[in-house]
PDB file of C-alpha atoms and ligand atoms in Angstrom:
ATOM      1  CA  UNK S 147      25.701  36.006   6.918  1.00 87.00           C
ATOM      2  CA  UNK S 148      25.093  32.852   4.905  1.00 91.00           C
ATOM      3  CA  UNK S 149      25.924  29.346   6.078  1.00 95.00           C
ATOM      4  CA  UNK S 150      28.727  29.122   3.538  1.00 93.00           C
ATOM      5  CA  UNK S 151      30.252  32.356   4.833  1.00 93.00           C
ATOM      6  CA  UNK S 152      30.066  31.201   8.447  1.00 95.00           C
ATOM      7  CA  UNK S 153      31.716  27.921   7.545  1.00 96.00           C
ATOM      8  CA  UNK S 154      34.442  29.710   5.634  1.00 96.00           C
ATOM      9  CA  UNK S 155      35.180  32.087   8.521  1.00 97.00           C
ATOM     10  CA  UNK S 156      35.468  29.258  11.003  1.00 97.00           C
ATOM     11  CA  UNK S 157      37.803  27.340   8.689  1.00 97.00           C
ATOM     12  CA  UNK S 158      39.983  30.421   8.160  1.00 98.00           C
ATOM     13  CA  UNK S 159      40.172  31.114  11.891  1.00 97.00           C
ATOM     14  CA  UNK S 160      41.014  27.446  12.417  1.00 97.00           C
ATOM     15  CA  UNK S 161      44.218  27.827  10.401  1.00 97.00           C
ATOM     16  CA  UNK S 162      45.662  30.063  13.123  1.00 98.00           C
ATOM     17  CA  UNK S 163      47.417  33.386  12.514  1.00 98.00           C
ATOM     18  CA  UNK S 164      48.804  33.380   8.972  1.00 98.00           C
ATOM     19  CA  UNK S 165      51.781  35.581   9.927  1.00 98.00           C
ATOM     20  CA  UNK S 166      52.786  33.457  12.918  1.00 98.00           C
ATOM     21  CA  UNK S 167      52.446  30.414  10.728  1.00 97.00           C
ATOM     22  CA  UNK S 168      54.582  31.854   7.969  1.00 95.00           C
ATOM     23  CA  UNK S 169      57.211  33.572  10.119  1.00 96.00           C
ATOM     24  CA  UNK S 170      57.563  31.230  13.074  1.00 96.00           C
ATOM     25  CA  UNK S 171      55.797  28.019  12.073  1.00 96.00           C
ATOM     26  CA  UNK S 172      53.421  28.541  14.976  1.00 96.00           C
ATOM     27  CA  UNK S 173      49.702  28.088  15.170  1.00 95.00           C
ATOM     28  CA  UNK S 174      48.343  31.027  17.168  1.00 97.00           C
ATOM     29  CA  UNK S 175      44.660  31.590  17.936  1.00 98.00           C
ATOM     30  CA  UNK S 176      43.370  34.010  15.333  1.00 98.00           C
ATOM     31  CA  UNK S 177      40.613  36.490  14.669  1.00 97.00           C
ATOM     32  CA  UNK S 178      39.273  37.305  11.238  1.00 97.00           C
ATOM     33  CA  UNK S 179      40.651  40.317   9.369  1.00 96.00           C
ATOM     34  CA  UNK S 180      38.692  41.537   6.352  1.00 94.00           C
ATOM     35  CA  UNK S 181      41.089  42.678   3.687  1.00 91.00           C
ATOM     36  CA  UNK S 182      40.651  46.045   2.032  1.00 80.00           C
ATOM     37  CA  UNK S 183      43.016  45.742  -0.912  1.00 61.00           C
ATOM     38  CA  UNK S 184      41.568  45.970  -4.370  1.00 59.00           C
ATOM     39  CA  UNK S 185      38.173  47.163  -3.222  1.00 56.00           C
ATOM     40  CA  UNK S 186      36.111  49.079  -5.713  1.00 56.00           C
ATOM     41  CA  UNK S 187      32.761  50.268  -4.459  1.00 49.00           C
ATOM     42  CA  UNK S 188      32.489  48.796  -1.024  1.00 55.00           C
ATOM     43  CA  UNK S 189      34.637  49.627   1.971  1.00 56.00           C
ATOM     44  CA  UNK S 190      34.398  46.178   3.401  1.00 57.00           C
ATOM     45  CA  UNK S 191      35.556  43.002   1.737  1.00 61.00           C
ATOM     46  CA  UNK S 192      33.269  40.030   1.486  1.00 83.00           C
ATOM     47  CA  UNK S 193      33.413  37.338   4.120  1.00 90.00           C
ATOM     48  CA  UNK S 194      35.515  35.310   1.707  1.00 91.00           C
ATOM     49  CA  UNK S 195      38.252  37.926   1.490  1.00 93.00           C
ATOM     50  CA  UNK S 196      39.538  37.344   4.984  1.00 95.00           C
ATOM     51  CA  UNK S 197      42.795  36.304   6.611  1.00 97.00           C
ATOM     52  CA  UNK S 198      43.373  34.944  10.131  1.00 98.00           C
ATOM     53  CA  UNK S 199      45.518  37.095  12.427  1.00 98.00           C
ATOM     54  CA  UNK S 200      46.416  36.785  16.121  1.00 98.00           C
ATOM     55  CA  UNK S 201      45.761  39.772  18.375  1.00 98.00           C
ATOM     56  CA  UNK S 202      49.391  40.909  18.070  1.00 98.00           C
ATOM     57  CA  UNK S 203      49.502  40.851  14.295  1.00 98.00           C
ATOM     58  CA  UNK S 204      45.968  42.207  14.031  1.00 98.00           C
ATOM     59  CA  UNK S 205      45.441  45.057  16.506  1.00 97.00           C
ATOM     60  CA  UNK S 206      47.803  45.038  19.451  1.00 98.00           C
ATOM     61  CA  UNK S 207      51.361  44.657  18.179  1.00 97.00           C
ATOM     62  CA  UNK S 208      52.102  48.308  17.435  1.00 97.00           C
ATOM     63  CA  UNK S 209      53.504  49.843  14.266  1.00 97.00           C
ATOM     64  CA  UNK S 210      55.037  47.326  11.865  1.00 96.00           C
ATOM     65  CA  UNK S 211      53.629  44.391  13.835  1.00 98.00           C
ATOM     66  CA  UNK S 212      49.850  44.955  13.882  1.00 98.00           C
ATOM     67  CA  UNK S 213      48.181  45.483  10.526  1.00 97.00           C
ATOM     68  CA  UNK S 214      45.816  48.079  11.968  1.00 97.00           C
ATOM     69  CA  UNK S 215      48.746  50.084  13.360  1.00 97.00           C
ATOM     70  CA  UNK S 216      50.187  50.848   9.916  1.00 96.00           C
ATOM     71  CA  UNK S 217      49.379  48.674   6.980  1.00 95.00           C
ATOM     72  CA  UNK S 218      52.239  49.741   4.723  1.00 95.00           C
ATOM     73  CA  UNK S 219      54.972  48.856   7.199  1.00 97.00           C
ATOM     74  CA  UNK S 220      53.184  45.640   8.022  1.00 98.00           C
ATOM     75  CA  UNK S 221      52.895  44.584   4.386  1.00 97.00           C
ATOM     76  CA  UNK S 222      56.539  45.433   3.706  1.00 97.00           C
ATOM     77  CA  UNK S 223      57.476  43.005   6.423  1.00 98.00           C
ATOM     78  CA  UNK S 224      55.003  40.154   6.138  1.00 98.00           C
ATOM     79  CA  UNK S 225      53.555  40.417   2.608  1.00 97.00           C
ATOM     80  CA  UNK S 226      50.519  42.110   1.165  1.00 96.00           C
ATOM     81  CA  UNK S 227      46.976  41.288   2.164  1.00 95.00           C
ATOM     82  CA  UNK S 228      46.433  39.729  -1.259  1.00 94.00           C
ATOM     83  CA  UNK S 229      49.528  37.546  -1.021  1.00 96.00           C
ATOM     84  CA  UNK S 230      48.439  36.296   2.376  1.00 97.00           C
ATOM     85  CA  UNK S 231      44.907  35.771   1.125  1.00 96.00           C
ATOM     86  CA  UNK S 232      46.298  33.588  -1.673  1.00 96.00           C
ATOM     87  CA  UNK S 233      48.208  31.602   0.897  1.00 97.00           C
ATOM     88  CA  UNK S 234      45.109  31.115   3.044  1.00 97.00           C
ATOM     89  CA  UNK S 235      43.290  29.799  -0.009  1.00 96.00           C
ATOM     90  CA  UNK S 236      46.121  27.364  -0.757  1.00 97.00           C
ATOM     91  CA  UNK S 237      46.025  26.045   2.807  1.00 96.00           C
ATOM     92  CA  UNK S 238      42.266  25.523   2.650  1.00 96.00           C
ATOM     93  CA  UNK S 239      42.570  23.760  -0.695  1.00 96.00           C
ATOM     94  CA  UNK S 240      45.172  21.480   0.796  1.00 95.00           C
ATOM     95  CA  UNK S 241      42.707  20.649   3.592  1.00 91.00           C
ATOM     96  CA  UNK S 242      40.007  19.968   1.029  1.00 89.00           C
ATOM     97  CA  UNK S 243      42.303  17.587  -0.821  1.00 92.00           C
ATOM     98  CA  UNK S 244      43.231  15.660   2.320  1.00 83.00           C
TER      99      UNK S 244
HETATM  100 ZN1   ZN W 412      50.368  36.224  14.627  1.00 82.02          ZN
HETATM  101 ZN1   ZN W 413      41.227  43.703  10.876  1.00 82.02          ZN
END
């Protein structure tokens, strides 16, 4: 991983879970989720196509709550990976501007 990628991942994680933020206005400790939408050749997105998710919204929340427990239901409820990625980018830009 490059320095730029490491820095980006730590900034993304530092935002806190994007779903908790959006739904409840809360800043929950987050892990990095690599998005898979719009992938052509590779299975795994780059380290810049990532969103921060808490353990509940990432792995442990069950169907409709955790993205890895059923992505379609999750996206219907909280927004698509790409929409949330766009939001993460907006938040980081806002930090850059501050
Ligand atoms: Zn969350
Ligand atoms: Zn994940």
